[in-house]
Coordinates of C-alpha atoms in Angstrom, one line a residue:
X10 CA 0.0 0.0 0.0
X11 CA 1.7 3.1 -0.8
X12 CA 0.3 6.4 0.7
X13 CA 1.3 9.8 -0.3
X14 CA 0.6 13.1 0.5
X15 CA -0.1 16.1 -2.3
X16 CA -1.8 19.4 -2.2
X17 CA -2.1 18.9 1.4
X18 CA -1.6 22.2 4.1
X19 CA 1.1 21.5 6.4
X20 CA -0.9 21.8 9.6
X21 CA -3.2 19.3 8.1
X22 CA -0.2 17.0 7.4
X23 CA 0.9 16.8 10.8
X24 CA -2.6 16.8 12.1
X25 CA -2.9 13.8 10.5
X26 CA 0.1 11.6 11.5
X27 CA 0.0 12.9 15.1
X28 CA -3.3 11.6 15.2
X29 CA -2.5 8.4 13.2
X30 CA 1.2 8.1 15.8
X31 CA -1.3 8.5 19.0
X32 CA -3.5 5.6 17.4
X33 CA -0.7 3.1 17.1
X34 CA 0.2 4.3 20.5
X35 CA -3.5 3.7 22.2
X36 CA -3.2 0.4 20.3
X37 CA 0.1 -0.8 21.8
X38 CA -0.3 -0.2 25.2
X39 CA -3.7 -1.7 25.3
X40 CA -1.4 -4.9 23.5
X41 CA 1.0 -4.3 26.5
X42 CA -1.3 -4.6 29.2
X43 CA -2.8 -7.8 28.6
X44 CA 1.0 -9.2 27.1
X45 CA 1.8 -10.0 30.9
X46 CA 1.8 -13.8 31.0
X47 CA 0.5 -13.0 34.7
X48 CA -1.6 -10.6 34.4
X49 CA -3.4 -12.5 31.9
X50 CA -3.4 -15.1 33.6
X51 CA -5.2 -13.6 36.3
X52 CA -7.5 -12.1 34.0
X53 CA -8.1 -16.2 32.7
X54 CA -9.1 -16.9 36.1
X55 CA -11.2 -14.0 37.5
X56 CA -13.2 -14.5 33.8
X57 CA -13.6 -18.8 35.0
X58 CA -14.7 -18.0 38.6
X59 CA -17.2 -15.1 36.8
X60 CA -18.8 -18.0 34.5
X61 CA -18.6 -21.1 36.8
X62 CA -18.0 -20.2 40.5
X63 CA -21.3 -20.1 42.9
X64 CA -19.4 -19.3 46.3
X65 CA -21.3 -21.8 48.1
X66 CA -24.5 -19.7 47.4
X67 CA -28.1 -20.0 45.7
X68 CA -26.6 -22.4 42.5
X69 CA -25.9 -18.9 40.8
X70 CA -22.4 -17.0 39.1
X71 CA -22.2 -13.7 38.3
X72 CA -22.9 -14.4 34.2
X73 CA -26.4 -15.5 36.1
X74 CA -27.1 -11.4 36.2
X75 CA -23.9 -10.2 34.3
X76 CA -24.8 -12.1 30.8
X77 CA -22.5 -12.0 28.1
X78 CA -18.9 -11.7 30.4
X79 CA -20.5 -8.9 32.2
X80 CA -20.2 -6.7 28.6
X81 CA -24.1 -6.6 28.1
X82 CA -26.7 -5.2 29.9
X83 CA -28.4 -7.6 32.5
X84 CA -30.9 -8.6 35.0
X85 CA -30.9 -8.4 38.9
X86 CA -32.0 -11.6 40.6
X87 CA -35.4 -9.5 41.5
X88 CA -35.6 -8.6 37.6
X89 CA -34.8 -5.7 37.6
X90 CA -32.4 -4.7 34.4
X91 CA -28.8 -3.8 35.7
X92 CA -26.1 -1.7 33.5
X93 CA -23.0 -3.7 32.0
X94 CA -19.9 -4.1 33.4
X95 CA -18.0 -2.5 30.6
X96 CA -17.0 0.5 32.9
X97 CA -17.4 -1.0 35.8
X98 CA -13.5 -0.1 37.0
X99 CA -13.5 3.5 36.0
X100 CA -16.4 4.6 38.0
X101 CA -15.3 3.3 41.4
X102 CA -14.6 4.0 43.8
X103 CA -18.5 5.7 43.9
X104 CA -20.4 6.8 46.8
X105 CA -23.7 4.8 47.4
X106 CA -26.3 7.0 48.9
X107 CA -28.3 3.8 50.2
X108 CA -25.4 3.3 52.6
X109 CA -23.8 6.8 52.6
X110 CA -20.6 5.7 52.0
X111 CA -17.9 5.6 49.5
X112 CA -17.7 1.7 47.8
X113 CA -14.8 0.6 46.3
X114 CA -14.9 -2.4 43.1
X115 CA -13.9 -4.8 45.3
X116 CA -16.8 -3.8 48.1
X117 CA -19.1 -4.1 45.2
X118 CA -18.2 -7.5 44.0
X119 CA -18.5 -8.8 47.5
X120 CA -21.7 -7.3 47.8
X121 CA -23.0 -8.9 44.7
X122 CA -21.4 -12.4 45.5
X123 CA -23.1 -11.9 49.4
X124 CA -26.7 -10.5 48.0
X125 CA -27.2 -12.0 44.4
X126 CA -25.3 -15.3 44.4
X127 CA -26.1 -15.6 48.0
X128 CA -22.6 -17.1 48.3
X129 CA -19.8 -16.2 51.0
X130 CA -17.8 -13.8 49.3
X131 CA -13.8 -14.3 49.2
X132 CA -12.1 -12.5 51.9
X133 CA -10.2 -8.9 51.0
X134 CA -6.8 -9.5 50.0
X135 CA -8.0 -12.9 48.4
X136 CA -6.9 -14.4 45.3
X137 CA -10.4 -14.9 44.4
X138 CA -11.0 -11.4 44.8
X139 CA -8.3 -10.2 43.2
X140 CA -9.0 -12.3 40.1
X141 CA -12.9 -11.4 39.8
X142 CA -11.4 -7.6 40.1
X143 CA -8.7 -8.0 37.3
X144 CA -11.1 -9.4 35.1
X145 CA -14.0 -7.0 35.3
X146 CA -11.3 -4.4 35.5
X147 CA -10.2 -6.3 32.2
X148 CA -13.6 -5.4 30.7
X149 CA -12.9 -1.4 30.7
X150 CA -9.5 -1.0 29.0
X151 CA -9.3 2.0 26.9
X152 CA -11.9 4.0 29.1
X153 CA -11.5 6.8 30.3
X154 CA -11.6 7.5 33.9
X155 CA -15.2 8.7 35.3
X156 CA -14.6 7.9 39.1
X157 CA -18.0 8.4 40.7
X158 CA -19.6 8.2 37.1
X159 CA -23.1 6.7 35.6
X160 CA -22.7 2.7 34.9
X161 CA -22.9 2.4 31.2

């Protein structure tokens, strides 16, 4: 493919490969991230516990309400439709006014696991918990940070 450029204003010119530059960038770190053997591999994990694991609980897993990986929007055990997970990790922490107080990603996963699975959540600190985090964390790469933001 050869590309060329004619008849073209300078400031357009550079426009345009600074903005095709900071593409390849945005595409190589995203590459980076997930080219950690162990960081993927926690990311492996977290996504088997989120598809298979109950925690003990009501026979459910967090695909039960999260369908799709947690990427599409779902249902609450009540029925009630609930947002994806897509941006899950760059909106917490977020203050929930039902228990006015600040809730971290990890507080809300053991809340889901304890009230929709009805399972006994992994202990802070746990490599449980650290895997279900890295993997929904896995499912916002690329998004911009919108601590305290809307779920999308």
């Amino acid at each position: 493919m050869k590309f060329s450029i004619k008849n073209i204003p300078a400031t357009t010119a550079v426009a345009a490969a600074l903005l095709f530059s900071s593409g390849i960038y945005a595409l190589s770190s995203h590459e980076a991230a997930a080219a950690d053997p162990h960081l993927e591999k926690a990311i492996q994990e977290g996504k088997s516990l989120f598809f298979n694991e109950t925690f003990g609980g009501n026979g459910k897993n967090c695909v039960s309400c999260h369908v799709n990986g947690g990427v599409g929007p779902g249902k609450s055990p009540k029925g009630d439709a609930i947002p994806s997970l897509s941006n899950a990790a760059t909106i917490f922490p977020r203050f929930n006014a039902k228990e006015n107080k600040v809730i971290t990603l990890e507080g809300q996963v053991i809340r889901c696991i304890g009230g929709g699975i009805e399972g006994k959540p992994p202990a802070y600190g746990s490599e449980q918990l650290i895997q279900l985090v890295t993997y929904v964390t896995s499912l916002a790469q690329g998004k911009p940070l919108d601590m305290g933001g809307k779920p999308q």
